[in-house]
Coordinates of C-alpha atoms in Angstrom, one line a residue:
Chain I
M76 CA 176.8 155.5 -34.7
S77 CA 175.3 159.0 -35.5
A78 CA 172.4 157.9 -32.9
T79 CA 174.5 156.9 -30.0
R80 CA 177.2 159.6 -30.6
H81 CA 174.6 162.9 -28.7
E82 CA 173.3 160.3 -26.4
P83 CA 173.5 159.5 -23.0
R84 CA 175.1 155.8 -22.6
A85 CA 171.8 154.5 -20.8
R86 CA 169.1 156.3 -23.5
A87 CA 171.3 154.4 -26.5
R88 CA 170.8 150.8 -24.5
G89 CA 167.1 151.5 -24.1
R90 CA 166.9 152.2 -27.6
L91 CA 169.0 149.2 -28.7
A92 CA 166.7 147.1 -26.5
A93 CA 163.5 148.7 -28.0
L94 CA 165.0 147.5 -31.5
L95 CA 166.5 144.4 -30.8
A96 CA 163.7 142.7 -28.2
P97 CA 160.8 142.2 -31.2
P98 CA 163.1 140.5 -33.7
L99 CA 165.1 138.5 -31.8
L100 CA 162.1 137.1 -29.3
W101 CA 160.6 136.2 -32.4
L102 CA 163.0 134.7 -34.1
V103 CA 164.3 132.5 -30.8
L104 CA 160.9 131.8 -30.1
A105 CA 159.5 131.0 -33.3
Y106 CA 162.5 129.9 -35.2
L107 CA 165.1 128.5 -32.3
G108 CA 162.8 127.4 -30.1
S109 CA 161.2 124.9 -33.1
L110 CA 164.4 123.8 -34.1
A111 CA 165.1 122.7 -30.1
V112 CA 161.8 121.3 -30.4
L113 CA 162.9 119.3 -33.6
L114 CA 166.1 118.3 -31.9
L115 CA 165.2 117.4 -28.4
S116 CA 162.8 114.8 -30.4
A117 CA 165.1 113.0 -31.9
F118 CA 166.3 111.5 -28.4
W119 CA 162.2 110.1 -28.8
T120 CA 161.6 106.5 -29.9
T121 CA 158.3 105.8 -32.0
D122 CA 155.5 102.8 -31.2
P123 CA 156.2 100.5 -34.5
F124 CA 152.4 99.4 -33.7
T125 CA 150.8 102.9 -33.3
S126 CA 153.5 105.2 -34.7
D127 CA 153.4 107.6 -31.7
V128 CA 155.9 109.6 -30.6
V129 CA 157.2 107.6 -27.3
H130 CA 159.3 110.2 -24.6
T131 CA 161.8 108.3 -23.5
W132 CA 165.3 109.1 -24.3
T133 CA 167.4 107.2 -26.6
T134 CA 169.9 108.1 -29.2
D135 CA 168.7 104.7 -31.2
N136 CA 167.9 107.1 -33.7
F137 CA 171.3 108.5 -34.1
R138 CA 173.0 104.5 -33.9
D139 CA 170.6 103.8 -36.8
I140 CA 171.4 106.3 -39.5
L141 CA 175.3 105.8 -38.7
T142 CA 175.2 102.2 -38.8
T143 CA 172.1 102.1 -41.7
P144 CA 174.0 101.9 -45.1
V145 CA 171.0 103.2 -47.3
Y146 CA 170.8 106.1 -45.3
R147 CA 175.4 107.0 -45.7
T148 CA 174.1 106.5 -49.1
V149 CA 171.5 109.0 -49.4
A150 CA 173.7 111.5 -47.7
L151 CA 176.4 111.4 -49.7
R152 CA 174.2 111.3 -53.1
T153 CA 172.8 114.4 -51.6
L154 CA 176.1 116.0 -50.9
G155 CA 177.1 114.8 -54.3
I156 CA 174.5 116.7 -56.1
A157 CA 174.3 120.0 -53.8
V158 CA 178.3 119.7 -55.0
A159 CA 177.8 119.6 -58.6
V160 CA 175.3 121.6 -58.4
T161 CA 176.8 124.8 -57.5
L162 CA 180.1 124.0 -59.3
L163 CA 177.7 123.7 -62.5
D164 CA 176.0 127.2 -61.4
A165 CA 179.4 129.1 -60.8
L166 CA 180.5 127.8 -64.1
L167 CA 177.8 129.3 -66.2
A168 CA 177.7 132.5 -63.6
L169 CA 181.5 133.7 -63.7
P170 CA 181.1 134.6 -67.8
M171 CA 177.8 135.9 -68.0
A172 CA 178.1 137.9 -64.7
F173 CA 181.7 139.0 -66.2
F174 CA 179.8 140.4 -69.0
M175 CA 177.3 141.9 -67.4
A176 CA 179.3 143.9 -65.5
R177 CA 182.5 144.9 -66.9
V178 CA 181.5 143.9 -70.8
A179 CA 178.5 145.3 -71.6
A180 CA 177.3 148.5 -70.9
G181 CA 174.5 151.4 -70.3
R182 CA 171.1 149.9 -71.3
L183 CA 172.5 146.8 -72.8
R184 CA 174.0 146.4 -68.7
R185 CA 170.5 147.1 -67.2
A186 CA 168.9 144.6 -69.8
L187 CA 170.8 141.7 -69.1
L188 CA 170.6 142.4 -65.2
V189 CA 166.1 142.7 -65.7
A190 CA 166.7 139.3 -67.8
V191 CA 168.4 137.2 -65.2
L192 CA 166.1 138.7 -62.3
T193 CA 162.4 138.1 -64.3
P194 CA 162.7 134.2 -63.6
L195 CA 163.2 134.6 -59.9
W196 CA 159.7 135.9 -59.8
A197 CA 158.5 133.2 -62.0
G198 CA 157.9 130.8 -59.5
Y199 CA 160.1 127.4 -58.2
L200 CA 157.3 125.2 -59.2
V201 CA 156.4 126.7 -61.7
K202 CA 160.2 126.3 -63.4
A203 CA 160.4 122.3 -62.2
Y204 CA 157.2 121.8 -63.8
A205 CA 158.8 123.2 -67.4
W206 CA 161.5 121.1 -67.3
R207 CA 159.3 117.7 -66.5
V208 CA 157.1 118.8 -69.4
M209 CA 160.4 119.2 -71.6
L210 CA 162.2 115.9 -70.4
G211 CA 158.9 113.5 -70.7
E212 CA 159.4 110.7 -73.1
H213 CA 157.3 113.1 -75.8
G214 CA 159.1 116.5 -74.5
I215 CA 160.5 119.0 -77.1
V216 CA 164.4 117.8 -75.2
N217 CA 163.8 114.1 -77.0
A218 CA 162.4 115.9 -80.0
V219 CA 165.5 117.8 -80.7
L220 CA 168.0 114.8 -79.7
A221 CA 166.1 112.5 -82.0
P222 CA 167.1 113.3 -84.8
L223 CA 170.5 113.1 -84.5
G224 CA 170.0 109.5 -82.8
L225 CA 170.4 110.6 -79.4
H226 CA 167.9 110.1 -76.1
G227 CA 167.9 113.3 -73.2
P228 CA 168.7 112.2 -69.6
G229 CA 164.9 111.4 -68.7
Y230 CA 163.5 111.4 -65.4
G231 CA 166.3 110.3 -62.4
T232 CA 169.9 111.5 -61.2
A233 CA 171.1 113.9 -63.8
A234 CA 167.6 115.6 -64.6
V235 CA 167.9 116.6 -60.2
V236 CA 171.4 117.9 -61.4
L237 CA 170.3 119.8 -64.6
V238 CA 166.9 121.1 -63.3
L239 CA 168.1 122.3 -59.7
A240 CA 171.4 124.3 -61.6
Y241 CA 168.9 125.8 -63.7
L242 CA 166.9 126.8 -60.5
W243 CA 169.5 128.4 -58.3
L244 CA 171.9 129.9 -61.1
P245 CA 170.6 133.6 -60.8
Y246 CA 171.6 133.4 -56.8
M247 CA 174.4 132.7 -58.1
I248 CA 175.0 135.5 -60.8
L249 CA 173.2 138.1 -58.7
P250 CA 176.2 137.9 -55.9
V251 CA 179.2 137.8 -58.6
H252 CA 177.9 140.2 -60.7
A253 CA 177.7 142.7 -57.7
A254 CA 181.4 142.0 -56.9
L255 CA 182.1 142.4 -60.4
E256 CA 180.5 145.7 -60.7
R257 CA 181.9 147.2 -57.5
L258 CA 185.5 146.2 -58.8
P259 CA 187.1 149.8 -59.3
A260 CA 188.2 150.6 -62.7
H261 CA 191.5 152.2 -62.1
Q262 CA 192.3 149.1 -60.1
L263 CA 192.2 146.7 -63.3
E264 CA 194.0 150.1 -65.3
A265 CA 196.8 149.6 -62.5
S266 CA 197.0 146.3 -62.9
A267 CA 197.6 146.8 -66.6
D268 CA 200.0 149.9 -66.1
L269 CA 201.9 147.9 -64.1
G270 CA 202.3 145.5 -66.7
A271 CA 200.2 142.4 -66.1
G272 CA 198.6 140.9 -68.6
T273 CA 194.9 140.0 -69.2
L274 CA 195.1 136.5 -67.0
R275 CA 197.9 138.3 -64.6
T276 CA 194.7 140.7 -63.7
L277 CA 192.2 138.2 -63.4
R278 CA 194.4 136.0 -61.1
S279 CA 195.2 139.3 -59.3
V280 CA 193.0 141.7 -58.9
V281 CA 189.3 140.3 -60.5
A282 CA 189.9 136.6 -58.5
P283 CA 189.8 137.4 -55.1
A284 CA 187.0 140.2 -55.4
V285 CA 184.8 137.3 -57.1
R286 CA 186.0 134.9 -54.6
P287 CA 183.7 136.1 -51.4
A288 CA 180.7 136.7 -54.0
L289 CA 181.1 133.0 -55.1
L290 CA 181.3 131.9 -51.9
A291 CA 178.0 133.8 -51.2
G292 CA 176.3 132.3 -54.1
S293 CA 177.4 128.5 -53.1
V294 CA 175.9 129.1 -49.6
F295 CA 172.3 129.4 -52.0
T296 CA 172.7 127.0 -54.4
F297 CA 174.4 124.8 -51.9
S298 CA 172.2 124.2 -48.6
L299 CA 169.0 125.6 -51.0
S300 CA 169.8 122.1 -53.0
L301 CA 171.1 119.8 -50.2
G302 CA 167.1 120.1 -48.6
D303 CA 166.0 119.9 -51.8
Y304 CA 163.0 117.3 -52.0
L305 CA 160.5 118.5 -54.8
T306 CA 162.6 119.1 -58.0
V307 CA 163.6 115.0 -57.0
Q308 CA 160.0 114.2 -56.7
I309 CA 159.1 115.7 -60.5
V310 CA 162.2 115.3 -62.0
G311 CA 164.3 112.5 -60.2
G312 CA 162.5 109.7 -61.3
R313 CA 163.3 106.9 -58.4
T314 CA 166.5 108.6 -56.9
Q315 CA 165.9 109.2 -53.3
L316 CA 167.8 112.8 -51.8
L317 CA 167.6 113.4 -47.8
G318 CA 165.0 115.8 -48.6
N319 CA 162.6 112.8 -49.2
V320 CA 163.5 110.5 -47.1
I321 CA 163.1 113.1 -43.9
A322 CA 159.8 113.6 -45.4
S323 CA 158.6 110.5 -46.0
Q324 CA 158.9 110.0 -42.1
V325 CA 157.6 113.0 -40.9
T326 CA 154.4 110.9 -40.3
L327 CA 155.4 107.4 -39.8
D328 CA 158.2 108.6 -36.9
L329 CA 159.0 111.6 -36.6
P330 CA 161.9 111.2 -33.8
L331 CA 163.6 109.8 -37.1
A332 CA 163.0 112.4 -39.2
A333 CA 164.3 115.0 -36.8
A334 CA 167.6 113.0 -36.6
L335 CA 167.4 112.6 -40.5
S336 CA 167.2 116.1 -40.5
A337 CA 170.4 117.1 -38.3
V338 CA 172.7 116.1 -41.5
P339 CA 171.5 118.5 -43.8
V340 CA 171.7 120.6 -40.3
A341 CA 175.0 119.8 -39.5
L342 CA 176.0 120.4 -43.7
V343 CA 175.0 124.1 -43.5
V344 CA 176.1 125.1 -40.4
C345 CA 179.5 123.9 -41.3
Y346 CA 179.7 125.2 -44.4
L347 CA 177.9 128.8 -43.3
A348 CA 180.9 128.4 -40.5
A349 CA 183.4 128.4 -43.2
V350 CA 182.0 130.5 -45.4
R351 CA 181.5 133.0 -42.6
R352 CA 185.4 132.8 -42.3
A353 CA 185.9 134.3 -45.6
G354 CA 183.8 137.3 -45.1
A355 CA 181.3 135.9 -47.7
L356 CA 177.9 136.5 -45.8
D357 CA 179.3 140.3 -45.8
S358 CA 178.3 140.0 -49.8
L359 CA 174.9 138.0 -49.5
Chain Q
M100 CA 192.5 145.4 -68.1
H101 CA 192.6 144.9 -72.1
L102 CA 190.0 142.3 -73.1
T103 CA 190.4 141.3 -76.8
R104 CA 188.1 141.3 -78.8
T105 CA 187.5 137.6 -79.8
A106 CA 187.5 137.5 -75.6
R107 CA 184.4 139.9 -75.6
I108 CA 182.6 137.7 -78.2
V109 CA 182.8 134.7 -76.6
L110 CA 181.9 136.4 -73.5
G111 CA 178.6 137.8 -75.5
C112 CA 177.8 134.7 -76.8
L113 CA 177.7 132.8 -73.3
T114 CA 175.8 135.1 -71.8
A115 CA 172.7 135.0 -74.4
A116 CA 173.6 131.4 -74.0
G117 CA 172.7 131.5 -71.0
L118 CA 170.1 133.9 -70.9
A119 CA 168.7 131.5 -74.1
L120 CA 168.9 128.4 -71.3
I121 CA 167.2 130.6 -69.2
Y122 CA 163.8 131.5 -70.8
L123 CA 163.3 128.1 -73.1
P124 CA 161.6 126.4 -70.2
L125 CA 159.3 129.5 -69.9
L126 CA 158.1 130.0 -73.1
L127 CA 157.7 126.5 -73.7
V128 CA 155.4 127.0 -71.1
L129 CA 153.2 129.8 -72.6
L130 CA 153.3 128.0 -75.4
N131 CA 151.7 124.8 -74.2
S132 CA 149.3 126.7 -72.6
V133 CA 146.8 126.7 -76.4
N134 CA 148.8 123.4 -77.1
A135 CA 145.6 122.0 -78.0
D136 CA 147.3 118.2 -77.2
P137 CA 146.3 117.7 -73.9
S138 CA 149.8 115.8 -72.9
F139 CA 152.0 118.5 -75.1
A140 CA 153.3 116.5 -77.2
W141 CA 155.9 118.4 -79.3
P142 CA 156.2 120.1 -82.0
P143 CA 152.5 121.5 -81.2
R144 CA 150.1 120.5 -84.2
A145 CA 146.9 123.1 -83.1
L146 CA 146.2 125.2 -80.5
T147 CA 143.1 126.1 -78.5
G148 CA 142.0 128.3 -75.8
E149 CA 140.6 126.1 -74.3
W150 CA 142.6 125.6 -71.0
W151 CA 142.7 129.5 -70.3
S152 CA 139.0 129.4 -70.2
R153 CA 139.1 126.4 -68.1
A154 CA 141.5 128.0 -65.5
L155 CA 139.5 130.8 -65.4
H156 CA 136.6 128.9 -64.3
S157 CA 138.7 126.9 -61.6
A158 CA 137.2 127.6 -58.2
G159 CA 140.1 125.5 -56.2
A160 CA 142.5 127.6 -58.3
R161 CA 140.7 130.9 -57.4
D162 CA 140.7 129.9 -53.9
A163 CA 144.3 129.0 -53.4
L164 CA 144.8 132.5 -55.2
W165 CA 143.2 134.2 -52.8
T166 CA 145.0 131.9 -49.7
S167 CA 148.2 132.6 -51.2
L168 CA 147.7 136.3 -51.3
R169 CA 146.9 136.7 -47.8
A170 CA 149.4 134.4 -46.5
G171 CA 152.2 136.7 -48.7
L172 CA 150.7 139.7 -47.0
G173 CA 150.5 138.5 -43.5
A174 CA 154.0 137.3 -44.1
T175 CA 154.9 140.4 -45.6
A176 CA 153.7 143.1 -43.0
V177 CA 155.3 141.3 -40.2
A178 CA 158.7 141.2 -42.0
L179 CA 158.4 144.4 -42.8
V180 CA 158.3 145.4 -39.0
L181 CA 160.9 142.8 -37.8
G182 CA 163.5 142.9 -40.5
S183 CA 163.2 147.2 -40.3
L184 CA 163.8 146.9 -36.3
A185 CA 166.9 144.9 -36.7
A186 CA 168.7 146.5 -39.2
F187 CA 168.3 149.4 -37.1
A188 CA 170.2 147.6 -34.6
V189 CA 172.8 146.2 -36.0
H190 CA 173.1 149.3 -38.0
R191 CA 173.4 152.1 -35.6
H192 CA 174.8 150.7 -32.8
R193 CA 177.7 148.3 -31.6
F194 CA 177.1 145.8 -29.3
F195 CA 178.6 142.1 -27.9
G196 CA 176.6 139.4 -30.4
R197 CA 175.9 142.0 -33.3
Q198 CA 177.3 139.3 -35.5
T199 CA 175.6 136.8 -34.2
V200 CA 172.5 138.9 -34.6
S201 CA 172.9 138.7 -38.1
F202 CA 174.1 134.8 -38.1
L203 CA 170.7 134.4 -36.7
I204 CA 168.5 136.3 -39.3
V205 CA 170.0 134.5 -42.1
L206 CA 169.6 130.9 -40.7
P207 CA 165.9 130.5 -42.0
I208 CA 167.1 130.9 -45.3
A209 CA 170.2 129.0 -45.0
L210 CA 169.1 125.9 -43.5
P211 CA 167.1 123.6 -45.7
G212 CA 163.5 124.3 -46.3
I213 CA 162.0 120.9 -44.8
V214 CA 163.9 121.3 -41.9
T215 CA 162.4 124.6 -40.9
G216 CA 159.0 122.8 -42.0
I217 CA 159.2 120.1 -39.7
A218 CA 160.9 121.8 -36.7
L219 CA 157.6 124.0 -36.9
N220 CA 155.2 121.4 -37.5
A221 CA 156.5 120.1 -34.8
A222 CA 156.5 122.8 -32.6
F223 CA 152.7 124.2 -33.4
R224 CA 152.0 120.6 -33.0
T225 CA 153.2 120.5 -29.0
V226 CA 152.7 124.3 -28.2
L227 CA 149.6 125.7 -30.5
A228 CA 147.9 122.8 -30.7
P229 CA 147.2 122.5 -26.8
L230 CA 146.3 126.2 -27.3
G231 CA 143.4 125.5 -29.6
I232 CA 144.9 127.1 -32.1
G233 CA 145.1 124.5 -35.8
F234 CA 146.9 124.7 -38.5
G235 CA 146.3 126.8 -41.0
L236 CA 146.8 130.3 -42.3
F237 CA 148.1 131.9 -39.0
T238 CA 150.6 128.9 -39.1
V239 CA 151.6 129.4 -42.4
V240 CA 152.2 133.1 -42.0
V241 CA 154.5 132.9 -39.2
G242 CA 156.6 129.9 -41.1
H243 CA 156.7 132.6 -44.5
A244 CA 157.8 134.9 -41.7
T245 CA 160.6 133.9 -40.3
F246 CA 162.3 133.8 -43.5
C247 CA 161.1 136.7 -45.2
V248 CA 162.5 138.9 -42.2
V249 CA 166.3 138.5 -44.1
I250 CA 164.6 139.9 -47.0
V251 CA 163.7 143.1 -45.6
F252 CA 166.7 143.2 -43.1
N253 CA 169.1 142.9 -45.9
N254 CA 167.6 145.9 -48.1
V255 CA 167.3 148.1 -45.1
A256 CA 170.5 147.0 -43.5
A257 CA 172.2 148.0 -47.3
R258 CA 170.3 151.3 -47.7
L259 CA 171.1 152.4 -44.4
R260 CA 174.9 151.7 -44.7
R261 CA 174.9 154.1 -47.5
I262 CA 172.8 156.5 -46.0
A263 CA 175.6 159.6 -45.3
P264 CA 175.6 160.0 -41.2
S265 CA 176.1 163.5 -41.3
L266 CA 172.6 163.8 -42.9
A267 CA 171.0 162.9 -39.7
E268 CA 173.6 165.1 -37.8
A269 CA 173.0 168.4 -39.9
S270 CA 169.3 167.2 -39.4
A271 CA 170.0 167.0 -35.6
D272 CA 172.2 170.3 -35.3
L273 CA 169.3 172.3 -37.2
G274 CA 167.1 171.2 -34.0
A275 CA 165.3 167.9 -35.3
R276 CA 164.1 165.3 -32.6
P277 CA 165.2 161.7 -33.1
W278 CA 161.9 160.9 -34.5
Q279 CA 161.6 164.1 -36.5
T280 CA 165.0 163.1 -38.1
L281 CA 163.5 160.0 -38.4
R282 CA 160.1 161.2 -40.4
Y283 CA 161.6 163.5 -42.6
V284 CA 165.0 162.4 -43.4
T285 CA 166.0 158.9 -42.3
F286 CA 162.6 157.2 -43.7
P287 CA 162.3 159.0 -47.6
A288 CA 165.7 158.3 -48.0
L289 CA 164.9 154.1 -46.9
R290 CA 161.8 154.1 -48.9
P291 CA 163.3 152.3 -52.0
A292 CA 164.8 150.3 -49.3
L293 CA 161.4 149.2 -47.4
F294 CA 159.7 148.8 -51.1
A295 CA 161.7 146.2 -52.6
G296 CA 162.6 144.0 -49.5
A297 CA 158.3 144.4 -49.2
L298 CA 158.3 143.2 -52.7
L299 CA 161.0 140.6 -52.5
A300 CA 159.8 139.1 -49.8
F301 CA 156.0 139.3 -50.7
A302 CA 157.1 136.8 -53.8
L303 CA 159.5 134.9 -51.5
S304 CA 156.3 134.0 -49.8
F305 CA 154.0 133.9 -52.1
D306 CA 156.7 130.6 -54.0
E307 CA 157.1 128.6 -51.2
V308 CA 156.0 125.8 -50.8
V309 CA 158.2 123.1 -48.4
V310 CA 157.2 124.7 -45.4
T311 CA 154.1 125.5 -46.5
T312 CA 152.9 121.7 -46.9
F313 CA 153.8 121.5 -43.1
T314 CA 152.6 124.6 -41.7
A315 CA 149.2 124.8 -43.3
G316 CA 147.6 121.9 -42.0
A317 CA 144.6 120.0 -44.7
G318 CA 142.7 122.8 -45.1
T319 CA 144.4 125.5 -46.0
K320 CA 146.2 125.4 -49.9
T321 CA 148.2 128.4 -51.4
L322 CA 148.5 128.4 -54.8
P323 CA 152.3 126.6 -54.8
I324 CA 150.4 123.6 -53.3
W325 CA 147.7 123.7 -55.2
I326 CA 149.5 123.3 -58.3
Y327 CA 151.9 120.2 -56.3
E328 CA 148.5 118.5 -56.2
N329 CA 147.2 118.8 -59.4
L330 CA 151.0 117.8 -61.5
A331 CA 150.6 114.5 -60.4
R332 CA 146.9 114.0 -62.4
P333 CA 147.4 113.8 -65.7
H334 CA 143.7 115.6 -66.7
Q335 CA 144.6 118.5 -65.0
A336 CA 147.8 119.1 -66.5
P337 CA 146.7 122.1 -69.1
V338 CA 145.2 124.0 -66.1
V339 CA 148.2 124.0 -64.0
D340 CA 150.2 124.5 -67.4
V341 CA 148.1 127.8 -67.7
L342 CA 148.4 129.0 -64.3
A343 CA 152.4 128.1 -64.5
A344 CA 152.1 130.5 -67.7
L345 CA 150.0 133.3 -65.6
L346 CA 152.1 133.7 -62.8
I347 CA 155.3 134.0 -65.5
A348 CA 153.6 136.7 -67.1
L349 CA 152.9 138.2 -63.7
S350 CA 156.3 138.2 -62.8
V351 CA 157.5 140.8 -65.2
I352 CA 154.9 143.2 -63.0
P353 CA 157.2 143.1 -59.6
V354 CA 160.2 143.3 -61.8
Y355 CA 159.0 146.5 -63.6
A356 CA 158.1 148.1 -60.3
A357 CA 161.4 147.8 -58.9
Q358 CA 163.1 148.6 -61.4
R359 CA 161.6 152.1 -61.2
L360 CA 160.9 152.8 -57.9
S361 CA 164.4 151.0 -56.6
S362 CA 167.5 153.1 -57.4
D363 CA 169.2 150.0 -57.2
T364 CA 170.9 148.4 -59.8
A365 CA 169.2 145.1 -58.9
G366 CA 165.7 146.6 -57.7
G367 CA 166.6 144.7 -54.4
R368 CA 168.7 142.2 -52.3
L369 CA 168.2 138.9 -51.6

């Protein structure tokens, strides 16, 4: 913009190249390069006796994944959990973000934002671990539910959904809160002046502003859940997700692990492409 | 839009309940670090300071903390340079493939950590091993920096969007050379964003487990790796809990610092 306006084109172009070269070289070499190596190794195979990678071109790994029912079950279960976590977080985040951005005022608003932000720093493992202790046989969940004659979910799929939703909730609240805060007050007033009730205003003014932010938040909740494998190991009991299957195959059969990891990558890339159309990446 | 009193109260209650749910597990970790029962049976019957002294004397935990600090600082330094450069390029210039650059920068945190982890693992094994570079702190820093770039990029780009272009133009009209404008006009305006970006990038690196698992090798243990390895050992549970409590307590510092030093409402962007 301003820098280019006063300068000759060639100089601007040189400056652009100098700015862009280091980050692009890093990302292309270290990141895309690694992904390419991974993708390539998905077409190799493993010696069943030595577990060494054999460099012969084959599509067997992908055929195995598509034809083995266990992989399909695990993939669908992972997808289901990611969708459940995303919906749960959206449901929790909307009222909280709305209260923080449009009802609370002044110091309270700022304090609430800090309160939501602080746990982000407490660490992933710390929080998963906290839930492991809470959901344990003698943990607080069972202790509280016991007088009611109930029993907590214990370790399993329900616990995984719960803990993942807990872990990613701030990632959903923050973009939704930012979108609601940016919404100009005069738009809401104009809507009321034109005779719209609260529900109509919510639907016609607030919802369009919040939608990209919800999608931006869902990028985090969805893709973080898709690839997670530690929470599952900590509170999942015997539940297996794609992440676990990949992790357990890395040392045994790297080509198979590589082919398996194409599944979450494909899902996330499709999701990102769909979400980018809705303009959500700009509100990340 | 007019919200009824009832609607406001209901929203307030939901928010309070949500916050209670967020903080309850963390408070329990703090409480359990002084729970005399090593398996944390609820409710606690007696309190003890023994776990804290045991944790402070644990050499493994101290080494892991030191490794984590070095990895975080290394990754943050790389991310600051690369993220700022990319933000300037994307903000100051219009060029073919500009969207693709933003997409490429977001990709490392959008793709599952396990994929990034095993991709880097496979690449390091094929490329670095023949060069004689083994897995260690260096590979951890490379891995972490890759997904920290986006944090700095987002913060700096958001700030650049808000600096009025007229400021730089005024500086040029007053005879400043481009680097003088950068030094005296743009950099001071960017400082809070750089700080927030660095803080968030460091936190992301400090907390990361999955990519670290696949890039660290056997000898390098960051704090999360150490915690994870000791989660499964029942006799270490109290020490793990103390470390968790310590991390929760320390997490107040960066948030406070970000709030003080940055005028962004959220103290930074993810």
